[in-house]
Short mmCIF file of C-alpha atoms and ligand atoms in Angstrom, two decimals:
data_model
loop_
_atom_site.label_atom_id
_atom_site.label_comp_id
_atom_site.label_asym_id
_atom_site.label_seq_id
_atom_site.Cartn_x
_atom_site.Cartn_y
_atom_site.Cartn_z
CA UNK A 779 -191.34 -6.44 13.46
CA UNK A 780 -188.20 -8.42 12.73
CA UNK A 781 -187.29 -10.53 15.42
CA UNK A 782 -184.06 -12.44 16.88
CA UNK A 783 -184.75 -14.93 19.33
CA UNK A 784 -180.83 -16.11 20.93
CA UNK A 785 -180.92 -20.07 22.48
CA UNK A 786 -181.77 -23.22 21.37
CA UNK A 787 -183.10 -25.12 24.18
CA UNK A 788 -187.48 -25.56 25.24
CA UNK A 789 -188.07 -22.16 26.20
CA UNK A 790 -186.86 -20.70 23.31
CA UNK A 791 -189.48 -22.70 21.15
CA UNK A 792 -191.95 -21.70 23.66
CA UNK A 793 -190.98 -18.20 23.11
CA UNK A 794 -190.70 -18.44 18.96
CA UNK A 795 -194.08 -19.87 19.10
CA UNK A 796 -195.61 -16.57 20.96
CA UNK A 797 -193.91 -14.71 18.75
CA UNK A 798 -195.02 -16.65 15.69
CA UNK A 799 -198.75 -16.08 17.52
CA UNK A 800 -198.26 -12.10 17.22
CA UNK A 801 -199.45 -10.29 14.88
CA UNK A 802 -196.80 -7.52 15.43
CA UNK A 803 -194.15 -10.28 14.08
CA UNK A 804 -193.05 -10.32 10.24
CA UNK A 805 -190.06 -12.69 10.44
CA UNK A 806 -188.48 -14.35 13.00
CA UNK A 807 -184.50 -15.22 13.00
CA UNK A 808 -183.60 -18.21 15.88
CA UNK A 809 -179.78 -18.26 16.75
CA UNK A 810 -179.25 -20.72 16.53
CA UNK A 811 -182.60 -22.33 17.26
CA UNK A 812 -183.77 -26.33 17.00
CA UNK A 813 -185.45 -28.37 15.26
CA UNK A 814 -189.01 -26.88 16.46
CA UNK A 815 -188.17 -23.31 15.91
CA UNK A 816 -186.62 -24.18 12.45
CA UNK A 817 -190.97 -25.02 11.55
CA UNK A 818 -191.84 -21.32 12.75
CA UNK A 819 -188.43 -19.20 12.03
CA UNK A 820 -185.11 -19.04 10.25
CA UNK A 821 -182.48 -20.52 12.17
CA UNK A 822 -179.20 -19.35 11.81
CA UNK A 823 -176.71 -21.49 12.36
CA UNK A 824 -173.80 -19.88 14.29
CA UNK A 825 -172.82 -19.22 17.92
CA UNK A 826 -174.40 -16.58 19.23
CA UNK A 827 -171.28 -15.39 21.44
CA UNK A 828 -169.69 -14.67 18.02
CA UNK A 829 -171.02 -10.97 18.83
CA UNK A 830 -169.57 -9.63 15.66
CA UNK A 831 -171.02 -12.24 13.14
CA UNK A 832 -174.41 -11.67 15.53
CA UNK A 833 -174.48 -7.91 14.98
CA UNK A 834 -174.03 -8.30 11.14
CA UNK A 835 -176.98 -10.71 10.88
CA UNK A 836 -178.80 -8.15 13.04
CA UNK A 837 -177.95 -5.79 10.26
CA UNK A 838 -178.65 -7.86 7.54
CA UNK A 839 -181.53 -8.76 8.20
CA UNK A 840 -182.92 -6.06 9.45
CA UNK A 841 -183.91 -6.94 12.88
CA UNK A 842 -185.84 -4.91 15.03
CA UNK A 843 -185.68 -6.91 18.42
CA UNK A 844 -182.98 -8.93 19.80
CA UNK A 845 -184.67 -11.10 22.67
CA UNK A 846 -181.70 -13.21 24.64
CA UNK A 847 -182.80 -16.59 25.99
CA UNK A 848 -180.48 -18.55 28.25
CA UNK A 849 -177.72 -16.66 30.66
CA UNK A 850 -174.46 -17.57 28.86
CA UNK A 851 -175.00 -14.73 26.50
CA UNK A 852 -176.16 -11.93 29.36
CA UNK A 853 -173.49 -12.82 31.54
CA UNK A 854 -171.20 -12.50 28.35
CA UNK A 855 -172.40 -8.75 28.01
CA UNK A 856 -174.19 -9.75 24.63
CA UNK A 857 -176.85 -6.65 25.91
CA UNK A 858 -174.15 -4.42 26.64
CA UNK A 859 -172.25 -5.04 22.96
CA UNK A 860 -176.16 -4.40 21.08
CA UNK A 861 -176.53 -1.66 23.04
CA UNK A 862 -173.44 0.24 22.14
CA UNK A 863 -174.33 -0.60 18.56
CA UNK A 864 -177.99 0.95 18.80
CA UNK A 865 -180.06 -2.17 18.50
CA UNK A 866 -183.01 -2.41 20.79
CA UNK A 867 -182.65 -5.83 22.87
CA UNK A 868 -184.14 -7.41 25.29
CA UNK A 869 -182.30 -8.53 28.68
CA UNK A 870 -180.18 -7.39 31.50
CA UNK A 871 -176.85 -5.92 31.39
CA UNK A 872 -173.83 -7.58 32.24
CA UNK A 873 -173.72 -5.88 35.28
CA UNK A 874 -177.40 -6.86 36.06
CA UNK A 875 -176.70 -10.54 34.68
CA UNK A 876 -174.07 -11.06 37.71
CA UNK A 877 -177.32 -11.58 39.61
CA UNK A 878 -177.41 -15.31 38.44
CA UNK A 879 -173.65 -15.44 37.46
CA UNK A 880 -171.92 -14.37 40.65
CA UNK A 881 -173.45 -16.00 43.96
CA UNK A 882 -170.93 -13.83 45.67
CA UNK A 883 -172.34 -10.90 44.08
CA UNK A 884 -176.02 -12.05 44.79
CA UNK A 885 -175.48 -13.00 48.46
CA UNK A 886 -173.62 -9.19 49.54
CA UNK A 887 -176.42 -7.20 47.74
CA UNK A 888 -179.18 -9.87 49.79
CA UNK A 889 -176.87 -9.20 52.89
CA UNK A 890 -176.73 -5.04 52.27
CA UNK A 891 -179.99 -4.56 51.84
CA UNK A 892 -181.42 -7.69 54.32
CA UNK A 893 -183.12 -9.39 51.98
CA UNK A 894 -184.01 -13.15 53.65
CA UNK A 895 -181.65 -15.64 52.23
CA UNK A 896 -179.82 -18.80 54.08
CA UNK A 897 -176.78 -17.70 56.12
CA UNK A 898 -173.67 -17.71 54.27
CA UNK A 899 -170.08 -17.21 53.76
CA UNK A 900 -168.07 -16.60 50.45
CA UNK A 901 -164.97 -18.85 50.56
CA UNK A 902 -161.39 -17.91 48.93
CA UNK A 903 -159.53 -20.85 50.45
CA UNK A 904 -159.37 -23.64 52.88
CA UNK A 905 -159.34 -21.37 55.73
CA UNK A 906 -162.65 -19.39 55.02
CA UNK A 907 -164.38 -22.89 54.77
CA UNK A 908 -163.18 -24.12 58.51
CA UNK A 909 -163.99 -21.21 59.78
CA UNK A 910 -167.86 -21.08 58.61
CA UNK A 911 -167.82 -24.96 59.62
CA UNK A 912 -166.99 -24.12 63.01
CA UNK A 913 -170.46 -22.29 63.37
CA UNK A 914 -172.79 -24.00 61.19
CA UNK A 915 -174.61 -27.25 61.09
CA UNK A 916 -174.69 -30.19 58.77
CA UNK A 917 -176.47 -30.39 56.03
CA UNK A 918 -174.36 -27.17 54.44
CA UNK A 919 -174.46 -26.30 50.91
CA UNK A 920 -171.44 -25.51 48.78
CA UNK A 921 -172.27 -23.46 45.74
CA UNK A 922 -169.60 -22.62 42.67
CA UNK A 923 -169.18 -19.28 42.67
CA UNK A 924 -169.76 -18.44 38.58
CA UNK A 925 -172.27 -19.96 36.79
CA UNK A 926 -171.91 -24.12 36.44
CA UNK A 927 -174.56 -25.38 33.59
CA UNK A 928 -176.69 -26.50 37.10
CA UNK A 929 -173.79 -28.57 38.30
CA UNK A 930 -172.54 -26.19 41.03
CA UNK A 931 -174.43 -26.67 44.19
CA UNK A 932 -173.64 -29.94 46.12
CA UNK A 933 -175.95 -30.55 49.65
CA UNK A 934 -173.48 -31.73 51.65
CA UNK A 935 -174.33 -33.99 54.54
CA UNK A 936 -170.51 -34.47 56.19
CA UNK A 937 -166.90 -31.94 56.72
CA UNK A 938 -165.79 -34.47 54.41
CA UNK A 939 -168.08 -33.80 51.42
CA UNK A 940 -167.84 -30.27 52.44
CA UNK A 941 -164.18 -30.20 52.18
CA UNK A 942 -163.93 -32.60 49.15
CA UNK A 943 -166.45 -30.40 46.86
CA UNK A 944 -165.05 -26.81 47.96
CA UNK A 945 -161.19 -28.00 47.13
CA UNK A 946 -162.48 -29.12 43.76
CA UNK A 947 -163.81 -25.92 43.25
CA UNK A 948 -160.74 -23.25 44.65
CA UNK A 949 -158.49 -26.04 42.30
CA UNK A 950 -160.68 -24.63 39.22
CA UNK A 951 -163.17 -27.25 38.79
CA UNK A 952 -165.73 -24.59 36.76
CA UNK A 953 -163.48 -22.34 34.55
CA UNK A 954 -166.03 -19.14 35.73
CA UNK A 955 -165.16 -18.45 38.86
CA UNK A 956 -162.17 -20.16 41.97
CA UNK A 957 -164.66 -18.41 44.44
CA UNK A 958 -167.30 -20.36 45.99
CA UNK A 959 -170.21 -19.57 48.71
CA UNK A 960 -170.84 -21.90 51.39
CA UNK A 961 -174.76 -21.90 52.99
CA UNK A 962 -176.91 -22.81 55.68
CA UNK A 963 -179.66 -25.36 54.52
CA UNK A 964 -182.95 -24.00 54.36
CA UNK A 965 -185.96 -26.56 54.28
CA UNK A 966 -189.18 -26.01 52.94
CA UNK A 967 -191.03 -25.82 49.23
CA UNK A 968 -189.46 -24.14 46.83
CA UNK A 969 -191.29 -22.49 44.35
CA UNK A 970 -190.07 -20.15 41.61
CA UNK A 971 -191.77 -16.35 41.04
CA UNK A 972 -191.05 -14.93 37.83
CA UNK A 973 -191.07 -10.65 36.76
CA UNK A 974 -190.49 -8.93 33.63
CA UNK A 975 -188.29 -5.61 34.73
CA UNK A 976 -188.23 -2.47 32.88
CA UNK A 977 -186.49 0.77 34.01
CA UNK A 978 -189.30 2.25 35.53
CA UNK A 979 -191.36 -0.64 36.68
CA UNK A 980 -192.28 -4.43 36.94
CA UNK A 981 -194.91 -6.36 36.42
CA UNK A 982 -195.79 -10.36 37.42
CA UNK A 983 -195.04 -12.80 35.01
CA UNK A 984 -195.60 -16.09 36.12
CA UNK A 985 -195.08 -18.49 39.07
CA UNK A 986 -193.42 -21.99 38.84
CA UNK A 987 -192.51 -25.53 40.48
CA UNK A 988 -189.65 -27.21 38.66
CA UNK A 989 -188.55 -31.12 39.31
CA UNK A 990 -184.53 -30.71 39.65
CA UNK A 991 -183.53 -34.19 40.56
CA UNK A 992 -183.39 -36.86 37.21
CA UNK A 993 -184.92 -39.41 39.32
CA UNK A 994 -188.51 -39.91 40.81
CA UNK A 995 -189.44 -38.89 44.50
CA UNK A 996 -186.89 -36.19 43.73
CA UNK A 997 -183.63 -39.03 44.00
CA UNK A 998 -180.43 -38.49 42.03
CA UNK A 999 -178.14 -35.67 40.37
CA UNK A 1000 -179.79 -32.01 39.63
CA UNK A 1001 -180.59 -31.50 36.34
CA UNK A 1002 -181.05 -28.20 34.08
CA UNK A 1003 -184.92 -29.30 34.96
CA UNK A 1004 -187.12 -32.98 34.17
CA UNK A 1005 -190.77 -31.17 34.51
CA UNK A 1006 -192.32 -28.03 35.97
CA UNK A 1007 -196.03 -27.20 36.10
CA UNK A 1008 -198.18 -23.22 36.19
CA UNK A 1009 -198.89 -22.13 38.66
CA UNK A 1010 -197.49 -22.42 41.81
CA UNK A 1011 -200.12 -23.21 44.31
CA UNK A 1012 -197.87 -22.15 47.38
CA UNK A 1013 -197.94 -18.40 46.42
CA UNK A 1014 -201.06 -17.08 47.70
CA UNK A 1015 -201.63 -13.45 47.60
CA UNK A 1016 -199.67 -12.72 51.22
CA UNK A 1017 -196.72 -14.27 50.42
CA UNK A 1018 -196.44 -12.67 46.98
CA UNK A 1019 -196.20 -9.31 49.09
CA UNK A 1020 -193.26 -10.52 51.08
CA UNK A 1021 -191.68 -11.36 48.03
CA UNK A 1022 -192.01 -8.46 46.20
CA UNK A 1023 -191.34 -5.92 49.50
CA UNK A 1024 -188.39 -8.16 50.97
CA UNK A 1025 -186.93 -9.65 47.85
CA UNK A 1026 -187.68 -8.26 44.78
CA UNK A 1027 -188.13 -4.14 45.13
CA UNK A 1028 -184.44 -4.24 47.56
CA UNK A 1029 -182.72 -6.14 44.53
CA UNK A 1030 -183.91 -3.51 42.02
CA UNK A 1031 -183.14 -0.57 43.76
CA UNK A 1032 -179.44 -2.09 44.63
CA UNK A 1033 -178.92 -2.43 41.22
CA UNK A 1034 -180.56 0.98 40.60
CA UNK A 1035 -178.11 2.40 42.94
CA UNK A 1036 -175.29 1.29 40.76
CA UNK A 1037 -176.68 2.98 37.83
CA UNK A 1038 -177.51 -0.33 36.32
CA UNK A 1039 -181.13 -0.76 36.59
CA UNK A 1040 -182.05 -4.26 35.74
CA UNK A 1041 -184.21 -4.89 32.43
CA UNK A 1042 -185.57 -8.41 31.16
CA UNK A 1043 -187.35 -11.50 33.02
CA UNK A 1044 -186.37 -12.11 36.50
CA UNK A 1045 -186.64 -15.13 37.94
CA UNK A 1046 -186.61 -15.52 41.53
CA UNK A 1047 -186.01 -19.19 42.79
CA UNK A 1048 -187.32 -19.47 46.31
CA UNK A 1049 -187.69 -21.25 49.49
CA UNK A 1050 -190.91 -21.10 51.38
CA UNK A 1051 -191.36 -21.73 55.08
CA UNK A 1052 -193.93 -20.85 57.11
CA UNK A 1053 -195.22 -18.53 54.52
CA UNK A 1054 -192.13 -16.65 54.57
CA UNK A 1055 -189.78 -16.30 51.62
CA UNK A 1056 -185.90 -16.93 51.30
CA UNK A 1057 -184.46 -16.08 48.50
CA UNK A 1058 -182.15 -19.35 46.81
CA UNK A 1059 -181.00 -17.81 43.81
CA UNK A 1060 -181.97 -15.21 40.80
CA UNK A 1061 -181.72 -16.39 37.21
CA UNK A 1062 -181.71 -13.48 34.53
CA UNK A 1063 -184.24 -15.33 32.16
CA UNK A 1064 -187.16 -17.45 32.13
CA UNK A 1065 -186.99 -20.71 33.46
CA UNK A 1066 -186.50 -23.99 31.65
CA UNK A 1067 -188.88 -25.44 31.40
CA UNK A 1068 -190.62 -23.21 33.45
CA UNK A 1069 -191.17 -20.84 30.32
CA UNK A 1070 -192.80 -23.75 28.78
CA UNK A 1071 -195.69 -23.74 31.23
CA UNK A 1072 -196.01 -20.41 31.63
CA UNK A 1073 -196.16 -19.01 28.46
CA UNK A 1074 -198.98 -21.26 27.38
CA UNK A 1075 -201.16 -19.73 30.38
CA UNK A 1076 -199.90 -16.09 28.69
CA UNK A 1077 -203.32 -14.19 27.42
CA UNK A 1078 -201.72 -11.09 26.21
CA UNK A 1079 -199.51 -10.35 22.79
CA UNK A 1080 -195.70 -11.44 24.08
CA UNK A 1081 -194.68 -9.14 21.40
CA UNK A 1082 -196.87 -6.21 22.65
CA UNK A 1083 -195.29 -6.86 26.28
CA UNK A 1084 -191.93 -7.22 24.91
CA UNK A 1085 -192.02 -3.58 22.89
CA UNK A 1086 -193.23 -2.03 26.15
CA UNK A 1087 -190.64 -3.56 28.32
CA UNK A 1088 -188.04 -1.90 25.54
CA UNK A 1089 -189.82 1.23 25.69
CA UNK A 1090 -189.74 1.60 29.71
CA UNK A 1091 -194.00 1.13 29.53
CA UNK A 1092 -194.64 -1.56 31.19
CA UNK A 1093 -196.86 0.19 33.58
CA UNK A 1094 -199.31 1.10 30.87
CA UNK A 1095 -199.87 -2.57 29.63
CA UNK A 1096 -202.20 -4.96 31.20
CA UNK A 1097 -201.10 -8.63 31.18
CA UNK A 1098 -203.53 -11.41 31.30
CA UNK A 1099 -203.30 -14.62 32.10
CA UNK A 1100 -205.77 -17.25 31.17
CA UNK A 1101 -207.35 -19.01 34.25
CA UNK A 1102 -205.76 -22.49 33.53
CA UNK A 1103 -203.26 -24.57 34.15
CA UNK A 1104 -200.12 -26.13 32.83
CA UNK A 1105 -197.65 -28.77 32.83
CA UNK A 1106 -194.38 -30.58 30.85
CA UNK A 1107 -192.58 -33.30 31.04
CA UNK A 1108 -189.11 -33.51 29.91
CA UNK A 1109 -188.31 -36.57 27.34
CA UNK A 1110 -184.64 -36.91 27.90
CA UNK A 1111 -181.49 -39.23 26.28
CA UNK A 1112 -180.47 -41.80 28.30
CA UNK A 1113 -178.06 -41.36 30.20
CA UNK A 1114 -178.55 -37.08 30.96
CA UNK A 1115 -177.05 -35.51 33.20
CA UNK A 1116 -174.17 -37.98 32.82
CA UNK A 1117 -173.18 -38.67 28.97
CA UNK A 1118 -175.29 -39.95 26.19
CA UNK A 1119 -175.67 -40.48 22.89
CA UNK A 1120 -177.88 -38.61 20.26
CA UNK A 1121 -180.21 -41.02 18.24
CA UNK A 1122 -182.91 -40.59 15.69
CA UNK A 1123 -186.16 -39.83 17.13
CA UNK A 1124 -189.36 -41.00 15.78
CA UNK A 1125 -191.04 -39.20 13.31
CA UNK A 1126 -193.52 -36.84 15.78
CA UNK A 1127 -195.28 -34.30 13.17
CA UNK A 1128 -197.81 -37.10 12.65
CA UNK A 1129 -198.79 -37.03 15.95
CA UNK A 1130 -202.78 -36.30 16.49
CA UNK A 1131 -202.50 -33.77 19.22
CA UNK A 1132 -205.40 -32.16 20.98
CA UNK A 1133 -205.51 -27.94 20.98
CA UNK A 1134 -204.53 -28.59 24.70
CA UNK A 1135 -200.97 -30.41 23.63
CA UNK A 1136 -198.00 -28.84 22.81
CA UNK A 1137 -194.68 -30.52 21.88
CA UNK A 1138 -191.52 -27.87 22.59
CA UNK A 1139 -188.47 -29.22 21.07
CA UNK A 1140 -185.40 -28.63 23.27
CA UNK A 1141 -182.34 -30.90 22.11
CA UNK A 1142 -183.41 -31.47 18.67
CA UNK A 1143 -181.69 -31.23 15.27
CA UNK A 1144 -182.76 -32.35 11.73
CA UNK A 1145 -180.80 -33.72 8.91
CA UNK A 1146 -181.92 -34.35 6.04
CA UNK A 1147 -185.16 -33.79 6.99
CA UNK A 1148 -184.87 -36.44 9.70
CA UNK A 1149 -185.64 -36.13 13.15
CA UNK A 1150 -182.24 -36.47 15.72
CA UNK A 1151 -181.93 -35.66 19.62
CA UNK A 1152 -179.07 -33.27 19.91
CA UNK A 1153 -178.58 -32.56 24.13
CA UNK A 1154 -179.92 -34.13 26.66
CA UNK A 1155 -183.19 -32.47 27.02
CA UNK A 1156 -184.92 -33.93 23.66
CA UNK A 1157 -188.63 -33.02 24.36
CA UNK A 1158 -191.07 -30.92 26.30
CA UNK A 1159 -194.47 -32.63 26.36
CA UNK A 1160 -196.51 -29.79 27.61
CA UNK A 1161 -200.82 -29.65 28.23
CA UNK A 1162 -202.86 -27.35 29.38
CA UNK A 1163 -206.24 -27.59 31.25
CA UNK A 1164 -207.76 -27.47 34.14
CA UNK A 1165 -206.65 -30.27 36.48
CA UNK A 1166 -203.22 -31.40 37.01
CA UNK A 1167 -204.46 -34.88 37.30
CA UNK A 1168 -205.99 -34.68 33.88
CA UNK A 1169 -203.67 -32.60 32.03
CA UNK A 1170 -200.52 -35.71 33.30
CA UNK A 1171 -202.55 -38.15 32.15
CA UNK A 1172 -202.76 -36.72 28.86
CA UNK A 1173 -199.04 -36.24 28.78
CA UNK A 1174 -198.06 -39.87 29.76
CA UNK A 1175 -200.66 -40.44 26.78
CA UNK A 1176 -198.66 -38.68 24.39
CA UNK A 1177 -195.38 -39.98 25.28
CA UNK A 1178 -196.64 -43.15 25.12
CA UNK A 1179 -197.43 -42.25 21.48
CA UNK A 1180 -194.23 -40.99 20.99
CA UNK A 1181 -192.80 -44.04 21.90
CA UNK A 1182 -188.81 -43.15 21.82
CA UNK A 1183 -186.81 -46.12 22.74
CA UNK A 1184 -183.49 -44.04 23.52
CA UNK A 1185 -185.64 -41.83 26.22
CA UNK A 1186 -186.82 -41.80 29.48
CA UNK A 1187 -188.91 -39.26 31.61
CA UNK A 1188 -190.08 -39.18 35.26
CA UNK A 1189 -193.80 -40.26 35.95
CA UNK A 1190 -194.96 -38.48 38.90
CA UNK A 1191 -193.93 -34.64 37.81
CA UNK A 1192 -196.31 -32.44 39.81
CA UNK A 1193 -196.92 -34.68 42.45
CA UNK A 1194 -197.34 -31.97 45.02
CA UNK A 1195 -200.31 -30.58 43.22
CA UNK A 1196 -201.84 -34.54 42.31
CA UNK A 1197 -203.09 -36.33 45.34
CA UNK A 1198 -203.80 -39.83 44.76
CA UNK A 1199 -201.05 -40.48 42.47
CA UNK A 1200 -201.87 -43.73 40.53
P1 AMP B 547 -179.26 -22.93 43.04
O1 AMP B 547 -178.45 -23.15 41.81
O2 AMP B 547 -178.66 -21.97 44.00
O3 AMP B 547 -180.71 -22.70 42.77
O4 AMP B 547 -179.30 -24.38 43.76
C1 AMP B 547 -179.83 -25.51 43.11
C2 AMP B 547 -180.78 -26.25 44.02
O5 AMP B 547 -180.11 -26.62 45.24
C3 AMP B 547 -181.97 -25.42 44.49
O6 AMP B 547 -183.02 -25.44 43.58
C4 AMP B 547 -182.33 -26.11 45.79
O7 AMP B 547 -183.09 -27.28 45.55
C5 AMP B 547 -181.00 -26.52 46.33
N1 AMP B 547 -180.49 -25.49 47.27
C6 AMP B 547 -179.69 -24.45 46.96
N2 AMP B 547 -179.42 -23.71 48.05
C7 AMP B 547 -180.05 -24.29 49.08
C8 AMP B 547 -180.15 -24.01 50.47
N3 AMP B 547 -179.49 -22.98 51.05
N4 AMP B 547 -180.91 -24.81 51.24
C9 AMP B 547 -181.54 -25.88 50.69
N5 AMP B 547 -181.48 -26.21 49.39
C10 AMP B 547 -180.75 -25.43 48.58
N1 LIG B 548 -185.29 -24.94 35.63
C1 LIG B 548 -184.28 -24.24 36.28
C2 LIG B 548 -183.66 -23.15 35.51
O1 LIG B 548 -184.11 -22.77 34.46
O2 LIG B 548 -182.66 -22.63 35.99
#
């Protein structure tokens, strides 16, 4: 098969390198792709929400598949638009993809169908926010309404913040949406869940723990994501029945009911308490870098799982996973998530790298054959085994190797699953 991977970031390099694994694949196009996918694939270097130049490439060359990475696209309609043009594509719906870019919409299917999520309101104006204030305790969260590049939910821990946060939003703050939902704090672990969706079925793919904050013991600004590890230890076999009979089956058939039936990876960030889980938030795509531990731990074709999602079979494949685990650390530019520079990075192909290491290039460019960060996220340093302890080790190892003056990475990713942290 032809193949066109959309995104540029980690996950889609963990993705082009399953596909480059397959032996279903004959060529593989990356739009626009990165530095590491540009070793496996063609990139093609335009924007991707340039639908019209994206369908004639389809065309051109030929393509077969059209998988969509990130949610930019999906929430764009980019599935809707290759749809209507009769090329087979893999991803929700624009109507499906307001799952992850409208809280609003998110929160009133959760509250239809009573699927357990914090207590909420969705604010217009000043008014709406005083009134849910009057009722709720501190800490609340404020949450943009549209989608905010991971720079839309605030914790607030006073009115003050409360009030100063949700003004900057209604003034237009994030050019998606003016709206913005205001929620009750849950504590607990969170822990993300991951599906692939067809129109007749679903099927596990994958369970999660991202690091959010930039800064060790979880300090600082969210991030897009500075380390994750595969799986999640918290979901046991009871809990991933909750999930799936309070969470995941009411969301389907809501969206079912609005003859839109969701298709592509679902990701379901949750909280846990008490072996219970609240739903946080849905994202329309893999995690990243959550897709950069999982997919390692993947023991069946991507490409074979892929066709059958397309086809509406997932419920005749099997999927295995391999009975190890995973973990990566992001090497970022100094500086992310405020502003930074992109630098030359050191020349990494001559690397010696175990069969257990795996570099994912997220941020990455080359000119002239050289090696240049391009984003914030630079590097996923990814190794799988089986101990966490271990497979860290190994990773500090490597960027140590690396050595990248301009970087800087957090130490003690996965330090819920490594006791005795040294
Ligand atoms: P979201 O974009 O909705 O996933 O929010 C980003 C992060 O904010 C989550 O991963 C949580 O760490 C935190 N968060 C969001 N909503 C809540 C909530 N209601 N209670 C506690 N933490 C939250
Ligand atoms: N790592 C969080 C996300 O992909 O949204």
């Amino acid at each position: 098969m032809n193949i066109a991977l959309i995104g540029s970031g980690g996950r889609e390099h963990a993705i082009c390198q399953k596909l480059y694994e397959s032996p279903l694949t004959k060529n593989i196009y990356c739009i626009p792709g990165n530095a590491g996918t540009e070793k496996i694939a063609k990139n093609l270097n335009f924007d991707p929400l340039n639908f019209k130049k994206l369908l004639i490439a389809v065309r051109f060359y030929k393509i077969d598949l059209v998988i969509i990475g990130p949610e930019l696209p999906l929430t764009k309609g980019i599935v809707d638009f290759l749809q209507t043009n009769n090329i087979n594509v893999f991803g929700p719906n624009k109507y499906a993809a307001k799952l992850e870019g409208s809280k609003a919409f998110m929160k009133n299917i959760c509250k239809k169908f009573k699927i357990p999520t914090a207590a909420f309101k969705i604010c217009k104006n000043k008014t709406d926010v005083k009134k849910f204030l009057i009722n709720n305790k501190l800490p609340i969260v404020v949450k943009a309404d549209g989608l905010a590049a991971g720079k839309g939910v605030v914790i607030c821990k006073t009115y003050k913040e409360v009030e100063k946060f949700s003004n900057e939003i209604f003034k237009g703050k994030f050019k998606s949406s003016k709206k913005l939902v205001l929620e009750e704090f849950l504590s607990g672990e969170e822990a993300s869940y991951f599906l692939i969706v067809d129109k007749k079925s679903f099927a596990f793919f994958g369970s999660a723990q991202d690091h959010k904050r930039v800064g060790e013991n979880e300090k600082g600004p969210n991030t897009g994501g500075m380390g994750a590890y595969s799986p999640a230890p918290i979901i046991n076999k009871d809990l991933e029945k909750k999930i799936i009979q309070r969470i995941i089956e009411p969301t389907l058939k809501a969206l079912k009911s609005k003859n839109n039936p969701y298709t592509g990876f679902l990701y379901a960030g949750l909280m846990i308490k008490n072996n219970n889980p609240y739903l946080i938030e849905y994202n329309v795509r893999m995690g990243d870098p959550e897709c950069q531990v999982i997919l390692p731990r993947l023991d069946t074709d991507l490409v074979k799982i892929l066709k059958a999602a397309t086809d509406n079979q997932i419920n005749k494949i099997k999927i295995n996973w391999k009975n190890k685990k995973c973990m990566t650390t992001v090497l970022c530019s100094r500086g992310y998530p405020g502003s930074y520079k992109n630098s030359q990075l050191p020349n990494i192909d001559n690397l010696k790298l175990s069969k257990n290491s795996f570099i994912f290039h997220a941020g990455t460019k080359l000119k002239n054959n050289l090696l240049f960060s391009n984003g914030g996220r630079v590097l996923n340093i990814t190794e799988i085994g089986n101990n966490f302890s271990k497979i860290r080790k190994n990773i500090l190892n490597n960027i140590k190797k690396i050595n990248w003056k301009k970087g800087f990475f957090r130490k003690d990713i996965g330090w819920r699953v490594i006791k005795n942290i040294k």
